[in-house]
mmCIF file of C-alpha atoms and ligand atoms in Angstrom:
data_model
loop_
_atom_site.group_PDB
_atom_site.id
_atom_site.type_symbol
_atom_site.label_atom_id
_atom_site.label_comp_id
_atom_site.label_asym_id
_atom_site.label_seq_id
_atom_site.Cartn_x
_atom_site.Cartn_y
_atom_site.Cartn_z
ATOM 1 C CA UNK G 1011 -28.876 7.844 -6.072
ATOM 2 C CA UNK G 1012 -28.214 9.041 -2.578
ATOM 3 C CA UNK G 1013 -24.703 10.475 -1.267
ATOM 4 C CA UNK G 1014 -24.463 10.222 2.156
ATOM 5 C CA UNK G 1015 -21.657 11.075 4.908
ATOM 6 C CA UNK G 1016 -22.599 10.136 8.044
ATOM 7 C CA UNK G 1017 -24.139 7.141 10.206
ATOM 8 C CA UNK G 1018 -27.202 9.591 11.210
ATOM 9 C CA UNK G 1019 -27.802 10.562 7.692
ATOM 10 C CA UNK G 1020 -27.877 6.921 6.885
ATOM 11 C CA UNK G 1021 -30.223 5.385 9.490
ATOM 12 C CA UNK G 1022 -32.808 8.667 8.737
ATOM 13 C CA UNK G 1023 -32.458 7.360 5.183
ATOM 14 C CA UNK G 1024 -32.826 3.349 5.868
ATOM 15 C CA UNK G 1025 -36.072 4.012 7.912
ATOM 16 C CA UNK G 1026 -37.978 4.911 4.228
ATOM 17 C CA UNK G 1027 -36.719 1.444 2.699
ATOM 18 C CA UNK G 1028 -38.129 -1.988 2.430
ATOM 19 C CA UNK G 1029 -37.585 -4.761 1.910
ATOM 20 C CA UNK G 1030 -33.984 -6.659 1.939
ATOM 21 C CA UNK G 1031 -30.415 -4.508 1.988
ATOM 22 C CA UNK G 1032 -27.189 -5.322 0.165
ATOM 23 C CA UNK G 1033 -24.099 -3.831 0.940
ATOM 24 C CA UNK G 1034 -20.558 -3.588 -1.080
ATOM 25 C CA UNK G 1035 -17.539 -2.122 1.040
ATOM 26 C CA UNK G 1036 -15.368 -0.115 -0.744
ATOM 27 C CA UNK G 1037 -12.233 2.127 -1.030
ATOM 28 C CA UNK G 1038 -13.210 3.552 -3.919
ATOM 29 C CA UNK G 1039 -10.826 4.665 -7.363
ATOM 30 C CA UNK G 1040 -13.758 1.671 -8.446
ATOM 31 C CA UNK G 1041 -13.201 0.055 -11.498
ATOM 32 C CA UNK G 1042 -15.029 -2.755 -13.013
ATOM 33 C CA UNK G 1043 -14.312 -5.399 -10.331
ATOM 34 C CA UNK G 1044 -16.018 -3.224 -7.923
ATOM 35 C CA UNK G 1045 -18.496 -2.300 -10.442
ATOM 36 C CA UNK G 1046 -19.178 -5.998 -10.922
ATOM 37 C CA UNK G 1047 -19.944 -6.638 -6.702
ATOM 38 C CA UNK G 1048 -22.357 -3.726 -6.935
ATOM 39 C CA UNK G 1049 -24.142 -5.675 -10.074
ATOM 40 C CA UNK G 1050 -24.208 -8.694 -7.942
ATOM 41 C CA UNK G 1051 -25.476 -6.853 -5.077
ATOM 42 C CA UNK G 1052 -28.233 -5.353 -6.690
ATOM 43 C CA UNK G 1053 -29.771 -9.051 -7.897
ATOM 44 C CA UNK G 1054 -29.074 -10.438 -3.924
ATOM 45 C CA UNK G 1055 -31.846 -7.918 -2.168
ATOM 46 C CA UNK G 1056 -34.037 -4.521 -2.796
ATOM 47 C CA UNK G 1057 -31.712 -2.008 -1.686
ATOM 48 C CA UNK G 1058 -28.128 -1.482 -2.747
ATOM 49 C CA UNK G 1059 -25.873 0.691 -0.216
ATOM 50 C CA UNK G 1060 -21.805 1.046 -1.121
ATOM 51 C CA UNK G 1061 -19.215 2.683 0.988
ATOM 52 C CA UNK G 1062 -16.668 4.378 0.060
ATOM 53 C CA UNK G 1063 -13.421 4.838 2.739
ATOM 54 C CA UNK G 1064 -10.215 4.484 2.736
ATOM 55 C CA UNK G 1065 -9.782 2.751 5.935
ATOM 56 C CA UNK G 1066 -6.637 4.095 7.621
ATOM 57 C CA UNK G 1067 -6.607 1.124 10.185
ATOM 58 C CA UNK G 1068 -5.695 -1.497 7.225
ATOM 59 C CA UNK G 1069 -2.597 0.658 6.119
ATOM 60 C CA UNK G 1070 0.698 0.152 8.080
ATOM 61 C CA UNK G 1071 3.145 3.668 8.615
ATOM 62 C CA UNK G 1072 4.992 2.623 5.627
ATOM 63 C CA UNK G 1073 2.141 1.906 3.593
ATOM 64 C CA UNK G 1074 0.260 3.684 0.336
ATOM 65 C CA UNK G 1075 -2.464 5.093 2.938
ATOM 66 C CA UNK G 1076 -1.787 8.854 1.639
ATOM 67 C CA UNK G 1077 -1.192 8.380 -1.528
ATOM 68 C CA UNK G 1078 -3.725 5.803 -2.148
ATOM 69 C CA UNK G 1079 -5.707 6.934 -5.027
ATOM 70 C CA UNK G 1080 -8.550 8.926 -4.625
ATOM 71 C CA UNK G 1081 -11.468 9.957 -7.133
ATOM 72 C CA UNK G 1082 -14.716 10.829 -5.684
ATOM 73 C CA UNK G 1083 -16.283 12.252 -8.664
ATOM 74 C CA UNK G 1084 -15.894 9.388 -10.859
ATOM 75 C CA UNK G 1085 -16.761 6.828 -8.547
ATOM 76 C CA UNK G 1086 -19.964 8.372 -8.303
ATOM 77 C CA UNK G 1087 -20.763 8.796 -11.626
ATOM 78 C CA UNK G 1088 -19.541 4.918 -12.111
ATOM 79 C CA UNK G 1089 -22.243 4.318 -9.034
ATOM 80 C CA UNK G 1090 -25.055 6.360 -10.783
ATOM 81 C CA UNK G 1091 -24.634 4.696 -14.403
ATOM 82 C CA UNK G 1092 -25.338 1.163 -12.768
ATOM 83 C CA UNK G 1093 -28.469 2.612 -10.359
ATOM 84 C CA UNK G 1094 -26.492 2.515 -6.868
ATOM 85 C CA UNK G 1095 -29.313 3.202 -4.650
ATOM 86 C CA UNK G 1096 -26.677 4.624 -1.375
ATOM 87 C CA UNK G 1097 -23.366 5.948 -1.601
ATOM 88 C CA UNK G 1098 -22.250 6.189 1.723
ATOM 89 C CA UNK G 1099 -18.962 8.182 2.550
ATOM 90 C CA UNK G 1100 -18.401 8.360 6.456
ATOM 91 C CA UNK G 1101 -15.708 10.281 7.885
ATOM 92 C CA UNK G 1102 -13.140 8.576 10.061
ATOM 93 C CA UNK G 1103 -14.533 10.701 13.120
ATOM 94 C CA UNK G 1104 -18.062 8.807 12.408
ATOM 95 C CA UNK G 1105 -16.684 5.186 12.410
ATOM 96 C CA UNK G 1106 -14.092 5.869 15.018
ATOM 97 C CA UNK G 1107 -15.334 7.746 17.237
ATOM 98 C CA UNK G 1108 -14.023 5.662 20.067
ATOM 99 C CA UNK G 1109 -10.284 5.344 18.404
ATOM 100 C CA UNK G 1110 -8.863 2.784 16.273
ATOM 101 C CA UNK G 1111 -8.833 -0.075 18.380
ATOM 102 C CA UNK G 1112 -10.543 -3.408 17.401
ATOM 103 C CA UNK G 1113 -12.970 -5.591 19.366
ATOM 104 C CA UNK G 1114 -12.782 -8.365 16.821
ATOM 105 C CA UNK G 1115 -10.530 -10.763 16.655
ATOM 106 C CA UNK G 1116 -9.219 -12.849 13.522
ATOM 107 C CA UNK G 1117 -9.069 -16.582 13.627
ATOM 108 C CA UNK G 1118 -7.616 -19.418 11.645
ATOM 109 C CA UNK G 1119 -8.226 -18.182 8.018
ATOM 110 C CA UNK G 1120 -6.012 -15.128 9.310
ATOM 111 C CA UNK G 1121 -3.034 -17.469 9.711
ATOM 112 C CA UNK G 1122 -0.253 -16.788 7.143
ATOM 113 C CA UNK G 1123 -0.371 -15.744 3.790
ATOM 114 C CA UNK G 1124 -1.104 -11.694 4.291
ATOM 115 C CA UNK G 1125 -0.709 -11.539 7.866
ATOM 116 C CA UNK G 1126 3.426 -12.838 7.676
ATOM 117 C CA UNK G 1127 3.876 -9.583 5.455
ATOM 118 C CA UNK G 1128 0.912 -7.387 6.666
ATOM 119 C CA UNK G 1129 0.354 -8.591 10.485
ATOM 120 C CA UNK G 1130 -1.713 -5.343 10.759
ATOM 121 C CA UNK G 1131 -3.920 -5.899 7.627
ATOM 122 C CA UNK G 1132 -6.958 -8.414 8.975
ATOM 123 C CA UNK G 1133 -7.101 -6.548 12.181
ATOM 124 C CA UNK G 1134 -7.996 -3.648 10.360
ATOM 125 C CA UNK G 1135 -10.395 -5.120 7.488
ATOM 126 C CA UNK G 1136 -12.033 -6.680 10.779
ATOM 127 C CA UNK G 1137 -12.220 -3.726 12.682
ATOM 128 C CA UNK G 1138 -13.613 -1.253 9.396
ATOM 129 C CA UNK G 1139 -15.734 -4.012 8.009
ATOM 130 C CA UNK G 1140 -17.566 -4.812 11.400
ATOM 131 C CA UNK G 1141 -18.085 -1.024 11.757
ATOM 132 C CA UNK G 1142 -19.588 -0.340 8.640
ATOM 133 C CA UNK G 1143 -21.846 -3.873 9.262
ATOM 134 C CA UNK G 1144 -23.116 -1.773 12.630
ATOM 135 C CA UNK G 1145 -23.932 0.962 10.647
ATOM 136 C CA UNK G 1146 -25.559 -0.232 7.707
ATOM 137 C CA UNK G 1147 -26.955 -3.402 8.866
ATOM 138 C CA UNK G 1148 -26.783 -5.310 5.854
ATOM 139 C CA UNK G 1149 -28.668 -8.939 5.113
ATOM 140 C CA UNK G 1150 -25.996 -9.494 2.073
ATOM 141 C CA UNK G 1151 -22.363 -8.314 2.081
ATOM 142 C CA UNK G 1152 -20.222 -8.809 -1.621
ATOM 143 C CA UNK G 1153 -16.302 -9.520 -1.594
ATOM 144 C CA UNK G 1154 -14.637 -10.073 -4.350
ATOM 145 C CA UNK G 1155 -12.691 -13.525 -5.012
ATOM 146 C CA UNK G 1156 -9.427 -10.559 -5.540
ATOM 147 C CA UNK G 1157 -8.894 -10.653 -1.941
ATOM 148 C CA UNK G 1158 -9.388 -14.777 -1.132
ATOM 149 C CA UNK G 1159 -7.477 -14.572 2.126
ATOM 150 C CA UNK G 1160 -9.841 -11.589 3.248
ATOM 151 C CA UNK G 1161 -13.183 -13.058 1.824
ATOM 152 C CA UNK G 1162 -12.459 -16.025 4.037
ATOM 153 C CA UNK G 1163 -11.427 -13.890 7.161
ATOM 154 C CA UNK G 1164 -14.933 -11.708 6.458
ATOM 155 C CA UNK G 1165 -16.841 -15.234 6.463
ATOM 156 C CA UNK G 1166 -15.189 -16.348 9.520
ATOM 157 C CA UNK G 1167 -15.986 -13.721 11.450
ATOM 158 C CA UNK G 1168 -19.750 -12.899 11.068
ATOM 159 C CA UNK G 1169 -20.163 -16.469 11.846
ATOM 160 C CA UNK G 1170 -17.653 -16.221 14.881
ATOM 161 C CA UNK G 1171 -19.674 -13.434 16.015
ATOM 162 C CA UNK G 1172 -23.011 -14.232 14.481
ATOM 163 C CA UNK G 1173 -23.213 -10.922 12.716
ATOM 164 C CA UNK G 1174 -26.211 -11.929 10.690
ATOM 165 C CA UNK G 1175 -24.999 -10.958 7.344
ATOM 166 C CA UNK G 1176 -24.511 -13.734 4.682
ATOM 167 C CA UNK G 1177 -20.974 -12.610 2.844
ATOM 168 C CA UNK G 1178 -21.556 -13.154 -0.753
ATOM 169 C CA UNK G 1179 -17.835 -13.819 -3.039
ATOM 170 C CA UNK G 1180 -18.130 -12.714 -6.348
ATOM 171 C CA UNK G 1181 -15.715 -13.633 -9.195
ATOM 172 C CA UNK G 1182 -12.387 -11.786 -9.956
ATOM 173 C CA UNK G 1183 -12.732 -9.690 -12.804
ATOM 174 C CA UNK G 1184 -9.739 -9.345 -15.051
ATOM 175 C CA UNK G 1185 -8.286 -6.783 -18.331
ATOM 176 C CA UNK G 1186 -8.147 -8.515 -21.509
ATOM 177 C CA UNK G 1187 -4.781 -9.942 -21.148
ATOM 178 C CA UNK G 1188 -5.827 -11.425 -17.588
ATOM 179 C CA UNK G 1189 -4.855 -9.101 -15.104
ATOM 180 C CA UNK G 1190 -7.036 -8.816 -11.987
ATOM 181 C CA UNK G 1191 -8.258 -5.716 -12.106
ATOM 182 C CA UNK G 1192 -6.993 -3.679 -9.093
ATOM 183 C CA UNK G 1193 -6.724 0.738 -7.858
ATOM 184 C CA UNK G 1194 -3.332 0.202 -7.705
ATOM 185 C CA UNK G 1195 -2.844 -1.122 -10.926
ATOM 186 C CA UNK G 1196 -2.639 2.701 -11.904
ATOM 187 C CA UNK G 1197 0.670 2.967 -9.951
ATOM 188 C CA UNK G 1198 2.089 0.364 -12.974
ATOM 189 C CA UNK G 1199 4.396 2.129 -15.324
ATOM 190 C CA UNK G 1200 3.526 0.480 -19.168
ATOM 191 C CA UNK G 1201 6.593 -1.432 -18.946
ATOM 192 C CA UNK G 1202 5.393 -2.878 -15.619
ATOM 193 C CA UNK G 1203 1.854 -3.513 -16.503
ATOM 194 C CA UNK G 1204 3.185 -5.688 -19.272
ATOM 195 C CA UNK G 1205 5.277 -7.960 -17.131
ATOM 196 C CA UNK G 1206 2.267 -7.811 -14.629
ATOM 197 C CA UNK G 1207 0.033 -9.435 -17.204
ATOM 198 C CA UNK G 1208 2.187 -12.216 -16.616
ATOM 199 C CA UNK G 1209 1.009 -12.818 -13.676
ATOM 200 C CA UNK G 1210 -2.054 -14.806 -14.204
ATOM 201 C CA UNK G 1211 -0.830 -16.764 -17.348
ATOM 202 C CA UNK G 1212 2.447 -18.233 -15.189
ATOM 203 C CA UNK G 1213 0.318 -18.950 -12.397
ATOM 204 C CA UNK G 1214 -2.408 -21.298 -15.413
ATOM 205 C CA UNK G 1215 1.195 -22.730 -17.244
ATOM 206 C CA UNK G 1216 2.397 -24.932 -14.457
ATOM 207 C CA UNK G 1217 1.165 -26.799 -11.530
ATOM 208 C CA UNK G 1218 4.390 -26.723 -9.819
ATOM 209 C CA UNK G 1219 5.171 -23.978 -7.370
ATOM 210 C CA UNK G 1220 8.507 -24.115 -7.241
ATOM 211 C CA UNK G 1221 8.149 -23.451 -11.368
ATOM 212 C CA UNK G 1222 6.005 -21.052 -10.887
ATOM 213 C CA UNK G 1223 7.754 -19.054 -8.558
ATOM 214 C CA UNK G 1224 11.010 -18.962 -11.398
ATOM 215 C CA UNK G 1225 8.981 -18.118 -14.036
ATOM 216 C CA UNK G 1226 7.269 -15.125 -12.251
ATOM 217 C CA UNK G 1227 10.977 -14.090 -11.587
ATOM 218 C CA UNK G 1228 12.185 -14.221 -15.413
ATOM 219 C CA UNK G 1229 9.452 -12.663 -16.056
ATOM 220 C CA UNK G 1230 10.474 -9.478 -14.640
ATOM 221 C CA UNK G 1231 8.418 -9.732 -11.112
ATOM 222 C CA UNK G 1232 10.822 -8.321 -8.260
ATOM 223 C CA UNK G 1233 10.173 -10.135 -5.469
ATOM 224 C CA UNK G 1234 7.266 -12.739 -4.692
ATOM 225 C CA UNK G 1235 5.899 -11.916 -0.479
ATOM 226 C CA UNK G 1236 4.678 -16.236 -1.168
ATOM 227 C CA UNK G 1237 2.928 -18.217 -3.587
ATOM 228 C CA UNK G 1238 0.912 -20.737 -1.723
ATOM 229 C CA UNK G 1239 -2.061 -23.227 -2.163
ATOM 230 C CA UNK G 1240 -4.739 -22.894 0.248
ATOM 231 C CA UNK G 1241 -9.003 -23.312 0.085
ATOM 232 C CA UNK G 1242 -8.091 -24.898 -3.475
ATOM 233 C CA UNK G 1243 -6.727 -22.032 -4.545
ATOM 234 C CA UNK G 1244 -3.370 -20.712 -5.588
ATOM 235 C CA UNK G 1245 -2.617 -17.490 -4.169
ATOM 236 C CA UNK G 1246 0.028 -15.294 -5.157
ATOM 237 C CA UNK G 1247 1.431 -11.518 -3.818
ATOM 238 C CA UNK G 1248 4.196 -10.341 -5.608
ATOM 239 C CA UNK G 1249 6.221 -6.915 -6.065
ATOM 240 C CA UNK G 1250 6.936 -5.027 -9.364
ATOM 241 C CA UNK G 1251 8.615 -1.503 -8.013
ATOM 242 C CA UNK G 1252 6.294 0.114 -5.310
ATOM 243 C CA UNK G 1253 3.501 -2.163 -6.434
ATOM 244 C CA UNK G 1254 2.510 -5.155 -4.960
ATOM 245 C CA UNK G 1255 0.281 -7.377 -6.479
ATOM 246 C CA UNK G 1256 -1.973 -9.920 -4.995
ATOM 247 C CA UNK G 1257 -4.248 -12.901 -7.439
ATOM 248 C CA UNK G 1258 -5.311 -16.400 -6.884
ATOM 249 C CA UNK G 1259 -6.458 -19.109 -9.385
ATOM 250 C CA UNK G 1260 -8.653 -22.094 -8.442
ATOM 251 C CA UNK G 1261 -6.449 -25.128 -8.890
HETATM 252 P P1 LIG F 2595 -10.956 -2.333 -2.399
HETATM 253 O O1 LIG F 2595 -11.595 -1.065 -2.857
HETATM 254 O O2 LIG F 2595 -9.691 -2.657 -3.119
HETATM 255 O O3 LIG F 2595 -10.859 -2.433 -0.903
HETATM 256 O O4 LIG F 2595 -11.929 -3.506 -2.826
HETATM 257 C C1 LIG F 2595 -13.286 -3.491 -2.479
HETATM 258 C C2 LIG F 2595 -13.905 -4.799 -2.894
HETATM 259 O O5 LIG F 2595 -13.759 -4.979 -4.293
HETATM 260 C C3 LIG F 2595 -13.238 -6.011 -2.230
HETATM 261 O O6 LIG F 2595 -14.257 -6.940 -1.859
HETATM 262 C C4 LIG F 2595 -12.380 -6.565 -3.333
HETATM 263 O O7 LIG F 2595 -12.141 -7.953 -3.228
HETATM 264 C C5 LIG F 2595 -13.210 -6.255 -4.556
HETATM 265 N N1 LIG F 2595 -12.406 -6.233 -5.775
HETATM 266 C C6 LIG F 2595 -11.282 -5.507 -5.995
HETATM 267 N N2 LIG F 2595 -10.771 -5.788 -7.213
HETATM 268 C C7 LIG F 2595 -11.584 -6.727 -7.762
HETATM 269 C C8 LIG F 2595 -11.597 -7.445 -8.995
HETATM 270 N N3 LIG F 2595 -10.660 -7.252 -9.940
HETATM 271 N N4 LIG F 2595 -12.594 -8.323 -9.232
HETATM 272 C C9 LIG F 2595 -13.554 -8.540 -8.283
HETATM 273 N N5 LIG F 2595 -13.606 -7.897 -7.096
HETATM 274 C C10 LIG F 2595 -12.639 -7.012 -6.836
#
């Protein structure tokens, strides 16, 4: 497996490949959702590159950007056990070296959901993702089904722009009891993590949303940012403490 840090390192190290590239964007503290876009990755082309940044541009001021968590050394040995061919961990002077701004903009698949409670958040996935696209040049990019809203804001713009990357959405992977696997899942107390499990199963009891929405409340969930159908889906972010969780069902 190769580790490397910077968009120079990474082109001297594409020029010895062949054949077809796959990439999986990251922010690493991976767990077995991410571990499971890297799998898929690695059956869509020849070459399997995965970055690893936590993309300051997505976070607003009173966001989790510093305490995000952070765990280089076991995200690479999780990247080694499964054969990761690239590791790629650029520093924020190396994707920005012009500043923050974006050049992309969203479109329609942007409209509500995240954006009414994170009206920063797409701008940002669009502005990181299309940066690390220009540096790695990938023929396959994996999201994972976690994020819906974003999966669909990814698609929309490589064909917007023609990027010539096909985005590849890969299935939510979830614990035992159901609960979409997720890095901050580790901010959950055990008492919250129980009453997060709920999640999921209220959102598979009842077709109503309206019934949903009160159940997720008994349940213990604080306060629900919306609970929406969209794409066939129903998607969900909620708050438990500091936490806020985000899943989607198909319906
Ligand atoms: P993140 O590190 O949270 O930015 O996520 C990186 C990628 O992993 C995104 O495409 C996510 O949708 C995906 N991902 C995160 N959690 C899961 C999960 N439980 N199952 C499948 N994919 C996931």
């Amino acid at each position: 497996m190769n580790i490397v840090r910077s968009r120079s390192e990474l082109n001297s190290l594409k020029k010895n490949l062949s054949g077809t590239t796959s990439f999986v964007p990251t922010m690493g503290s991976l767990h077995s959702g991410h571990l499971s876009l890297v799998k898929c990755a690695k059956k869509a082309a020849n070459n399997t590159i995965v970055s690893i940044y936590v993309n300051p541009t997505q976070f607003a001021p009173n966001e989790d950007f510093d305490s995000y968590p952070r765990d280089e050394k076991k995200d690479l040995e999780k990247l080694k056990s499964i054969d990761t061919d690239i590791v790629f961990i650029p520093s924020t002077a190396d994707l920005y070296p012009d500043g923050l701004d974006s050049s992309y903009k969203t479109g329609e698949s942007a409209r509500g959901l995240e954006t009414k409670f994170r009206p920063h958040f797409f701008n940002g996935v669009t502005n990181i993702v299309s940066r690390l696209f220009e540096a790695v040049k990938p023929n396959y990019a994996i999201f994972g089904e976690k994020d819906f809203q974003q999966l669909q804001v990814i698609k929309e713009m490589v064909t917007t722009y023609n990027m010539g990357t096909e985005i590849i959405g890969s299935p939510i992977i979830r614990d035992t009891q159901g609960l979409a696997l997720s890095s901050r899942n580790q901010y959950l107390s055990e008492e919250e993590l129980e009453i997060a499990r709920q999640l999921n199963k209220v959102l598979r009891q009842d077709i109503l949303l309206a019934n949903m929405k009160k159940k997720l409340l008994d349940a213990g969930i604080h306060k629900i940012d919306y609970i929406e159908k969209r794409w066939d889906r129903i998607l969900v972010a909620a708050w438990l403490g500091k936490t806020r969780l985000i899943d989607n069902i198909p319906t």
